[in-house]
């Protein structure tokens, strides 16, 4: 359900002030220490950021997709590592339960996810199953009323902090593809689970990613999402549809930040006796960035509205993610160029964003996977018409 306009505006205003006054001054410190201060996490909890998309009856704010993208866009005005702290609770770590969970599962997990007491994490990717998610090998073998889970999950966002893993595992070994996979809700302190060290990454320091190993991990059958076997892959895809719109909105927000920084710099920096913003070649870069950001913003708003109206937006979400994440890559590249030498120097923060945004074209489905989803949808539609 959407928030009323006044409540949404209040939320946007308080998130915007939090970003400007609290988070922006910490960007460089967080990047250096690879850690978000505990008190900032507590403030995020108090603001309700962990429960943005969790329905109100389970203690969250219950944002619609159209509301969510506006909030996320504002959050994009600072380093994406901050958003990552609660990003999995808002998105891939909670949405399996919200979209396909049983009432019991919702009551059990969502209220504590909304407060941030439980951090959720999404375990789909494996060492040999990335883009081809349906080929995952992690096994779940029935043993009485339980399942025994064995295997390794790779590059799992927020794994070091997580209390709850949504784990995609093969319950039907006869079926090698998507139809033999189930989604399990697994408490992180279950015996047999170990989390590897956090990876050292190209960017987004402060956000943590690690492998999760499962060695004969006993999970009750009642913990299968929706209590339905072998439909977990579809759950994962539905979750990613929403996640892809979220990442698209984040890309728009970061583009806004980079354009604002670039414009400010171009208007202050003087060369050849005048601000560089007066030069048409700089203006071209600013105008291209602004135009592309606006296009992505319109796409995301349209797709979000259509998802809220109940349309299947799988291909639209893929189009948004493809365009918006590639867009912010170009905007970040131009931001470095406009800043010149300063763009390459750590102190200005521009090179940090340049590295941070590179991930958006990879996780929650690479640009190439989005192209595949879009083209397959086009072919399917054309085949149905003919
Ligand atoms: N919503 C609901 N169901 C969906 C769906 C969606 N968005 N997308 C696919 N499905 C269903 C299909 O309808 C199909 O159902 P049936 O078995 O009843 O026919 C089933 O899921 C399998 O779909 P498909 O045949 O398209 O699966 P593929 O293995 O060919 O490929 C892609 C699917 C490539 C799109 C998928 O593996 C993918 O998104 N890969 C990227 C994974 C990813 O984003 N990883 C990031 C990790 S999380 S950070």
Short mmCIF file of C-alpha atoms and ligand atoms in Angstrom, two decimals:
data_model
loop_
_atom_site.label_atom_id
_atom_site.label_comp_id
_atom_site.label_asym_id
_atom_site.label_seq_id
_atom_site.Cartn_x
_atom_site.Cartn_y
_atom_site.Cartn_z
CA UNK A 1 0.00 0.00 0.00
CA UNK A 2 1.30 3.45 -0.85
CA UNK A 3 1.91 6.04 1.85
CA UNK A 4 -0.22 9.16 1.73
CA UNK A 5 1.56 12.05 0.06
CA UNK A 6 2.22 14.01 3.23
CA UNK A 7 3.72 11.02 5.10
CA UNK A 8 5.87 10.13 2.11
CA UNK A 9 7.12 13.71 1.83
CA UNK A 10 7.99 13.74 5.53
CA UNK A 11 9.90 10.48 5.11
CA UNK A 12 11.76 11.80 2.05
CA UNK A 13 12.61 14.97 3.93
CA UNK A 14 13.97 13.17 6.98
CA UNK A 15 15.97 10.70 4.85
CA UNK A 16 17.38 13.60 2.86
CA UNK A 17 18.47 15.44 6.03
CA UNK A 18 19.98 12.22 7.43
CA UNK A 19 21.94 11.71 4.19
CA UNK A 20 23.18 15.30 4.08
CA UNK A 21 23.95 15.91 7.74
CA UNK A 22 24.88 12.48 9.04
CA UNK A 23 26.06 10.21 6.23
CA UNK A 24 27.86 12.47 3.75
CA UNK A 25 30.40 13.68 6.34
CA UNK A 26 31.28 10.03 7.10
CA UNK A 27 31.83 8.86 3.52
CA UNK A 28 35.60 9.01 3.54
CA UNK A 29 35.93 7.53 7.05
CA UNK A 30 33.67 4.59 6.16
CA UNK A 31 35.68 3.91 3.01
CA UNK A 32 38.94 3.94 4.94
CA UNK A 33 37.76 1.87 7.90
CA UNK A 34 35.56 -0.47 5.82
CA UNK A 35 32.96 -0.16 8.54
CA UNK A 36 29.74 1.75 9.23
CA UNK A 37 29.78 3.11 12.81
CA UNK A 38 27.42 1.23 15.15
CA UNK A 39 25.66 4.43 16.20
CA UNK A 40 24.78 5.18 12.56
CA UNK A 41 23.26 1.70 12.22
CA UNK A 42 21.22 2.37 15.36
CA UNK A 43 19.98 5.66 13.91
CA UNK A 44 18.98 3.83 10.71
CA UNK A 45 16.99 1.38 12.82
CA UNK A 46 15.26 4.20 14.70
CA UNK A 47 14.29 5.83 11.38
CA UNK A 48 12.65 2.62 10.21
CA UNK A 49 15.02 2.15 7.28
CA UNK A 50 15.30 -1.62 7.83
CA UNK A 51 11.54 -1.97 7.43
CA UNK A 52 10.90 0.34 4.49
CA UNK A 53 9.20 -2.30 2.35
CA UNK A 54 7.95 -4.64 5.05
CA UNK A 55 4.14 -4.42 5.25
CA UNK A 56 2.77 -2.28 8.07
CA UNK A 57 1.00 -5.22 9.72
CA UNK A 58 4.43 -6.76 10.34
CA UNK A 59 5.89 -3.55 11.73
CA UNK A 60 7.39 -1.99 8.61
CA UNK A 61 6.56 1.17 6.69
CA UNK A 62 4.97 -0.81 3.86
CA UNK A 63 6.26 1.29 0.98
CA UNK A 64 4.87 0.60 -2.46
CA UNK A 65 7.42 0.18 -5.27
CA UNK A 66 6.71 3.75 -6.40
CA UNK A 67 7.38 5.03 -2.86
CA UNK A 68 10.46 2.84 -2.44
CA UNK A 69 12.21 4.14 -5.54
CA UNK A 70 11.81 7.73 -4.35
CA UNK A 71 13.37 6.95 -0.97
CA UNK A 72 16.16 4.92 -2.56
CA UNK A 73 16.90 7.73 -4.99
CA UNK A 74 17.53 10.06 -2.04
CA UNK A 75 19.70 7.41 -0.37
CA UNK A 76 21.72 7.37 -3.59
CA UNK A 77 22.97 10.86 -2.78
CA UNK A 78 25.62 9.29 -0.54
CA UNK A 79 27.96 6.28 -0.65
CA UNK A 80 26.03 3.12 -1.52
CA UNK A 81 27.71 1.24 1.36
CA UNK A 82 25.30 2.99 3.76
CA UNK A 83 22.27 1.66 1.91
CA UNK A 84 23.75 -1.80 1.90
CA UNK A 85 23.44 -2.03 5.70
CA UNK A 86 19.65 -2.27 5.47
CA UNK A 87 19.43 -2.96 1.72
CA UNK A 88 19.08 -6.72 2.10
CA UNK A 89 16.30 -6.32 4.71
CA UNK A 90 14.45 -4.00 2.34
CA UNK A 91 15.11 -6.17 -0.70
CA UNK A 92 16.52 -9.58 -1.43
CA UNK A 93 16.80 -10.66 2.23
CA UNK A 94 13.11 -10.19 3.07
CA UNK A 95 11.19 -10.24 -0.19
CA UNK A 96 11.07 -14.05 -0.55
CA UNK A 97 9.06 -14.13 2.68
CA UNK A 98 6.94 -11.10 1.75
CA UNK A 99 6.14 -12.35 -1.75
CA UNK A 100 5.81 -16.12 -1.23
CA UNK A 101 6.10 -16.86 2.51
CA UNK A 102 3.42 -18.47 4.67
CA UNK A 103 1.59 -16.34 7.24
CA UNK A 104 3.53 -18.15 9.95
CA UNK A 105 6.87 -17.34 8.31
CA UNK A 106 5.86 -13.71 7.91
CA UNK A 107 4.81 -13.42 11.55
CA UNK A 108 7.96 -15.16 12.72
CA UNK A 109 10.56 -13.15 10.80
CA UNK A 110 9.23 -9.90 9.38
CA UNK A 111 8.59 -7.88 12.57
CA UNK A 112 12.20 -8.42 13.69
CA UNK A 113 13.51 -7.71 10.21
CA UNK A 114 11.58 -4.44 10.19
CA UNK A 115 13.37 -3.27 13.35
CA UNK A 116 16.77 -4.47 12.15
CA UNK A 117 17.04 -7.03 14.93
CA UNK A 118 17.32 -9.71 12.23
CA UNK A 119 19.55 -9.03 9.21
CA UNK A 120 18.47 -11.05 6.19
CA UNK A 121 20.75 -12.25 3.44
CA UNK A 122 20.05 -13.90 0.05
CA UNK A 123 22.04 -17.02 -0.84
CA UNK A 124 21.59 -17.82 -4.51
CA UNK A 125 25.01 -17.54 -6.18
CA UNK A 126 27.50 -20.42 -5.95
CA UNK A 127 31.10 -20.91 -7.11
CA UNK A 128 29.83 -22.58 -10.31
CA UNK A 129 26.39 -20.92 -10.61
CA UNK A 130 26.34 -17.14 -11.10
CA UNK A 131 24.41 -15.87 -14.12
CA UNK A 132 23.15 -19.41 -14.70
CA UNK A 133 21.43 -19.46 -11.33
CA UNK A 134 19.21 -22.43 -12.25
CA UNK A 135 22.29 -24.68 -12.42
CA UNK A 136 22.99 -24.36 -8.69
CA UNK A 137 24.28 -27.50 -6.98
CA UNK A 138 23.64 -26.91 -3.27
CA UNK A 139 21.77 -29.99 -2.10
CA UNK A 140 18.84 -30.34 0.27
CA UNK A 141 18.17 -33.98 1.12
CA UNK A 142 15.07 -34.99 3.04
CA UNK A 143 15.74 -36.58 6.43
CA UNK A 144 12.54 -37.19 8.40
CA UNK A 145 10.78 -33.85 8.86
CA UNK A 146 13.98 -31.99 8.07
CA UNK A 147 16.33 -31.36 5.18
CA UNK A 148 20.10 -31.57 5.28
CA UNK A 149 21.73 -28.75 3.33
CA UNK A 150 25.22 -29.10 1.85
CA UNK A 151 27.17 -26.76 -0.38
CA UNK A 152 28.76 -23.33 -0.70
CA UNK A 153 27.20 -19.97 -1.50
CA UNK A 154 29.46 -17.28 -2.96
CA UNK A 155 29.65 -13.44 -2.78
CA UNK A 156 26.78 -13.16 -0.30
CA UNK A 157 26.03 -9.55 0.63
CA UNK A 158 25.79 -8.92 4.38
CA UNK A 159 26.69 -12.56 5.17
CA UNK A 160 29.03 -11.55 8.05
CA UNK A 161 26.19 -9.63 9.74
CA UNK A 162 23.31 -11.91 8.79
CA UNK A 163 20.99 -13.67 11.22
CA UNK A 164 18.81 -15.21 8.53
CA UNK A 165 19.76 -16.70 5.20
CA UNK A 166 17.31 -17.36 2.37
CA UNK A 167 19.06 -20.34 0.82
CA UNK A 168 18.26 -21.73 -2.61
CA UNK A 169 18.98 -25.46 -2.77
CA UNK A 170 18.16 -28.42 -4.96
CA UNK A 171 15.42 -30.58 -3.45
CA UNK A 172 14.94 -32.63 -6.59
CA UNK A 173 18.30 -33.99 -7.78
CA UNK A 174 16.62 -35.58 -10.82
CA UNK A 175 15.74 -32.11 -12.09
CA UNK A 176 18.95 -30.27 -13.06
CA UNK A 177 17.27 -26.97 -13.96
CA UNK A 178 15.09 -24.38 -12.26
CA UNK A 179 12.23 -26.77 -11.38
CA UNK A 180 14.16 -28.73 -8.74
CA UNK A 181 15.05 -25.78 -6.50
CA UNK A 182 13.48 -24.77 -3.16
CA UNK A 183 14.01 -21.67 -1.00
CA UNK A 184 14.83 -22.31 2.67
CA UNK A 185 14.77 -19.90 5.59
CA UNK A 186 17.84 -20.79 7.64
CA UNK A 187 18.84 -19.16 10.92
CA UNK A 188 22.49 -18.18 10.69
CA UNK A 189 23.38 -19.79 14.02
CA UNK A 190 22.27 -23.25 12.88
CA UNK A 191 24.98 -25.88 13.42
CA UNK A 192 27.06 -26.58 10.31
CA UNK A 193 27.03 -23.04 8.89
CA UNK A 194 30.29 -21.13 8.58
CA UNK A 195 30.89 -17.72 7.03
CA UNK A 196 34.17 -17.02 5.27
CA UNK A 197 36.21 -13.83 5.68
CA UNK A 198 34.81 -10.69 4.06
CA UNK A 199 36.20 -10.25 0.53
CA UNK A 200 38.41 -7.27 -0.27
CA UNK A 201 36.54 -5.48 -3.02
CA UNK A 202 37.04 -2.84 -5.71
CA UNK A 203 34.61 -0.45 -4.00
CA UNK A 204 31.69 -0.04 -1.60
CA UNK A 205 33.94 -0.40 1.45
CA UNK A 206 31.73 -0.65 4.52
CA UNK A 207 29.45 -3.16 2.78
CA UNK A 208 30.51 -6.74 3.40
CA UNK A 209 30.40 -9.77 1.14
CA UNK A 210 31.51 -13.29 2.04
CA UNK A 211 31.02 -16.97 1.21
CA UNK A 212 28.72 -19.11 3.32
CA UNK A 213 29.43 -22.82 3.75
CA UNK A 214 26.75 -25.36 4.69
CA UNK A 215 27.87 -28.70 6.09
CA UNK A 216 24.96 -31.04 6.93
CA UNK A 217 22.85 -28.11 8.08
CA UNK A 218 19.55 -29.41 9.44
CA UNK A 219 16.54 -27.28 8.47
CA UNK A 220 12.90 -28.17 9.21
CA UNK A 221 10.71 -28.71 6.14
CA UNK A 222 8.43 -26.03 7.60
CA UNK A 223 11.17 -23.52 6.73
CA UNK A 224 10.70 -23.90 2.98
CA UNK A 225 9.41 -20.54 1.77
CA UNK A 226 5.66 -20.83 1.25
CA UNK A 227 5.89 -24.48 2.38
CA UNK A 228 6.12 -25.41 -1.31
CA UNK A 229 8.93 -27.55 -2.67
CA UNK A 230 10.61 -27.03 -6.03
CA UNK A 231 9.26 -23.54 -6.76
CA UNK A 232 12.14 -21.63 -5.16
CA UNK A 233 13.63 -20.46 -8.43
CA UNK A 234 10.48 -18.56 -9.31
CA UNK A 235 10.58 -16.96 -5.86
CA UNK A 236 14.17 -15.87 -6.54
CA UNK A 237 13.19 -14.34 -9.88
CA UNK A 238 10.25 -12.43 -8.38
CA UNK A 239 12.53 -11.11 -5.64
CA UNK A 240 15.07 -10.01 -8.23
CA UNK A 241 12.41 -8.18 -10.26
CA UNK A 242 11.87 -5.90 -7.30
CA UNK A 243 15.59 -5.77 -6.48
CA UNK A 244 16.46 -4.71 -10.01
CA UNK A 245 14.11 -1.74 -9.79
CA UNK A 246 15.63 -0.85 -6.43
CA UNK A 247 19.18 -0.89 -7.86
CA UNK A 248 17.96 1.17 -10.84
CA UNK A 249 16.58 3.85 -8.51
CA UNK A 250 19.81 3.82 -6.53
CA UNK A 251 21.73 4.36 -9.78
CA UNK A 252 19.54 7.38 -10.56
CA UNK A 253 20.20 8.83 -7.10
CA UNK A 254 23.96 8.41 -7.38
CA UNK A 255 23.88 9.96 -10.85
CA UNK A 256 22.10 12.99 -9.33
CA UNK A 257 24.84 13.28 -6.71
CA UNK A 258 27.64 13.01 -9.26
CA UNK A 259 26.01 15.52 -11.59
CA UNK A 260 25.54 17.99 -8.71
CA UNK A 261 29.19 17.57 -7.66
CA UNK A 262 30.39 17.92 -11.26
CA UNK A 263 28.30 21.04 -11.90
CA UNK A 264 29.51 22.67 -8.69
CA UNK A 265 33.12 21.91 -9.52
CA UNK A 266 32.76 23.08 -13.13
CA UNK A 267 31.27 26.41 -11.99
CA UNK A 268 34.08 27.02 -9.48
CA UNK A 269 37.11 25.69 -11.32
CA UNK A 270 38.68 28.32 -13.57
CA UNK A 271 40.91 27.63 -16.58
CA UNK A 272 41.79 29.90 -19.49
CA UNK A 273 40.38 32.76 -17.44
CA UNK A 274 36.86 31.45 -16.90
CA UNK A 275 34.90 28.72 -15.10
CA UNK A 276 35.24 25.48 -17.03
CA UNK A 277 31.41 25.23 -17.01
CA UNK A 278 31.49 27.95 -19.70
CA UNK A 279 33.23 25.59 -22.14
CA UNK A 280 30.92 23.77 -24.49
CA UNK A 281 32.83 20.49 -24.26
CA UNK A 282 32.24 20.47 -20.47
CA UNK A 283 28.63 21.52 -21.04
CA UNK A 284 28.16 18.57 -23.40
CA UNK A 285 29.26 16.15 -20.69
CA UNK A 286 26.98 17.79 -18.11
CA UNK A 287 24.03 17.79 -20.50
CA UNK A 288 24.52 14.16 -21.54
CA UNK A 289 24.66 13.07 -17.91
CA UNK A 290 21.58 15.10 -16.97
CA UNK A 291 19.59 13.77 -19.94
CA UNK A 292 20.51 10.15 -19.35
CA UNK A 293 19.76 10.44 -15.63
CA UNK A 294 16.35 11.92 -16.43
CA UNK A 295 15.59 9.12 -18.90
CA UNK A 296 16.48 6.45 -16.33
CA UNK A 297 14.44 8.23 -13.68
CA UNK A 298 11.33 8.23 -15.95
CA UNK A 299 11.82 4.55 -16.80
CA UNK A 300 12.10 3.52 -13.17
CA UNK A 301 9.06 5.57 -12.13
CA UNK A 302 6.97 4.04 -14.92
CA UNK A 303 8.01 0.45 -14.20
CA UNK A 304 7.45 0.92 -10.45
CA UNK A 305 3.95 2.28 -11.04
CA UNK A 306 3.15 -0.64 -13.31
CA UNK A 307 4.45 -3.16 -10.77
CA UNK A 308 2.25 -1.57 -8.10
CA UNK A 309 -0.70 -1.94 -10.50
CA UNK A 310 -0.04 -5.69 -10.65
CA UNK A 311 1.63 -5.91 -14.06
CA UNK A 312 4.39 -8.45 -14.70
CA UNK A 313 7.40 -6.15 -14.90
CA UNK A 314 10.19 -8.72 -15.29
CA UNK A 315 11.30 -7.33 -18.67
CA UNK A 316 10.71 -3.71 -17.65
CA UNK A 317 12.76 -4.18 -14.48
CA UNK A 318 15.52 -5.70 -16.62
CA UNK A 319 15.33 -2.72 -19.02
CA UNK A 320 15.56 -0.30 -16.11
CA UNK A 321 18.51 -2.09 -14.55
CA UNK A 322 20.33 -2.36 -17.87
CA UNK A 323 19.87 1.32 -18.71
CA UNK A 324 20.19 2.88 -15.25
CA UNK A 325 23.30 0.98 -14.16
CA UNK A 326 25.09 1.53 -17.47
CA UNK A 327 23.98 5.17 -17.29
CA UNK A 328 25.49 5.75 -13.85
CA UNK A 329 28.73 4.17 -15.07
CA UNK A 330 28.91 6.75 -17.87
CA UNK A 331 27.94 9.57 -15.50
CA UNK A 332 30.66 8.53 -13.03
CA UNK A 333 33.20 8.39 -15.85
CA UNK A 334 32.26 11.91 -16.99
CA UNK A 335 32.37 13.12 -13.38
CA UNK A 336 35.99 11.97 -13.15
CA UNK A 337 36.71 13.68 -16.50
CA UNK A 338 35.08 16.98 -15.49
CA UNK A 339 37.03 16.98 -12.23
CA UNK A 340 40.24 16.29 -14.17
CA UNK A 341 43.18 15.46 -11.89
CA UNK A 342 40.97 16.04 -8.84
CA UNK A 343 38.65 13.31 -10.09
CA UNK A 344 41.45 10.78 -9.78
CA UNK A 345 42.45 11.84 -6.25
CA UNK A 346 40.90 10.17 -3.24
CA UNK A 347 40.18 13.40 -1.31
CA UNK A 348 37.41 14.50 -3.69
CA UNK A 349 35.48 11.24 -3.42
CA UNK A 350 34.68 11.10 -7.14
CA UNK A 351 37.02 8.19 -7.86
CA UNK A 352 35.37 6.33 -4.97
CA UNK A 353 31.93 6.64 -6.54
CA UNK A 354 33.45 5.59 -9.88
CA UNK A 355 34.56 2.34 -8.25
CA UNK A 356 31.39 1.95 -6.17
CA UNK A 357 28.97 2.09 -9.11
CA UNK A 358 30.84 -0.55 -11.10
CA UNK A 359 29.12 -3.25 -9.07
CA UNK A 360 25.64 -2.23 -10.21
CA UNK A 361 26.25 -3.62 -13.70
CA UNK A 362 27.13 -6.99 -12.18
CA UNK A 363 25.05 -7.94 -9.13
CA UNK A 364 21.35 -8.83 -9.15
CA UNK A 365 21.97 -9.89 -12.76
CA UNK A 366 24.68 -8.61 -15.13
CA UNK A 367 23.82 -6.22 -17.96
CA UNK A 368 24.10 -9.19 -20.32
CA UNK A 369 21.54 -11.17 -18.30
CA UNK A 370 19.18 -8.17 -18.41
CA UNK A 371 19.60 -8.05 -22.21
CA UNK A 372 18.75 -11.75 -22.34
CA UNK A 373 15.62 -11.29 -20.19
CA UNK A 374 14.45 -8.38 -22.38
CA UNK A 375 15.09 -10.10 -25.71
CA UNK A 376 13.49 -13.37 -24.58
CA UNK A 377 10.40 -11.43 -23.53
CA UNK A 378 10.26 -9.73 -26.93
CA UNK A 379 10.54 -13.08 -28.72
CA UNK A 380 7.92 -14.70 -26.46
CA UNK A 381 5.47 -11.86 -27.05
CA UNK A 382 6.02 -11.92 -30.80
CA UNK A 383 5.54 -15.72 -30.88
CA UNK A 384 2.26 -15.38 -28.99
CA UNK A 385 0.96 -12.80 -31.47
CA UNK A 386 1.92 -14.81 -34.57
N1 LIG B 1 9.02 -14.05 -12.25
C1 LIG B 1 8.41 -15.26 -12.08
N2 LIG B 1 8.84 -16.39 -12.70
C2 LIG B 1 9.91 -16.29 -13.50
C3 LIG B 1 10.58 -15.08 -13.71
C4 LIG B 1 10.10 -13.91 -13.05
N3 LIG B 1 10.69 -12.75 -13.20
N4 LIG B 1 11.61 -15.29 -14.54
C5 LIG B 1 11.59 -16.60 -14.87
N5 LIG B 1 10.55 -17.20 -14.23
C6 LIG B 1 10.15 -18.61 -14.33
C7 LIG B 1 9.93 -18.98 -15.78
O1 LIG B 1 8.61 -18.68 -16.17
C8 LIG B 1 10.20 -20.47 -15.77
O2 LIG B 1 9.05 -21.13 -15.29
P1 LIG B 1 8.59 -22.58 -15.85
O3 LIG B 1 9.60 -23.55 -15.32
O4 LIG B 1 7.24 -22.80 -15.25
O5 LIG B 1 8.59 -22.49 -17.33
C9 LIG B 1 11.30 -20.61 -14.72
O6 LIG B 1 11.21 -19.45 -13.89
C10 LIG B 1 12.68 -20.68 -15.33
O7 LIG B 1 12.89 -19.53 -16.11
P2 LIG B 1 13.87 -19.52 -17.33
O8 LIG B 1 13.58 -20.70 -18.21
O9 LIG B 1 13.85 -18.15 -17.93
O10 LIG B 1 15.27 -19.78 -16.58
P3 LIG B 1 16.75 -19.77 -17.16
O11 LIG B 1 17.52 -20.70 -16.35
O12 LIG B 1 16.76 -19.94 -18.64
O13 LIG B 1 17.31 -18.27 -16.95
C11 LIG B 1 17.78 -16.17 -15.93
C12 LIG B 1 16.83 -17.34 -16.11
C13 LIG B 1 19.02 -16.21 -16.78
C14 LIG B 1 16.99 -14.92 -16.26
C15 LIG B 1 18.15 -16.24 -14.44
O14 LIG B 1 18.95 -17.36 -14.19
C16 LIG B 1 18.82 -15.01 -13.92
O15 LIG B 1 18.17 -14.00 -13.64
N6 LIG B 1 20.16 -15.09 -13.77
C17 LIG B 1 20.89 -14.05 -13.08
C18 LIG B 1 20.93 -14.39 -11.64
C19 LIG B 1 21.20 -13.21 -10.83
O16 LIG B 1 20.61 -12.15 -10.96
N7 LIG B 1 22.12 -13.39 -9.91
C20 LIG B 1 22.45 -12.40 -9.00
C21 LIG B 1 22.53 -13.02 -7.68
S1 LIG B 1 21.63 -12.20 -6.51
S2 LIG B 1 22.72 -10.68 -6.03
#
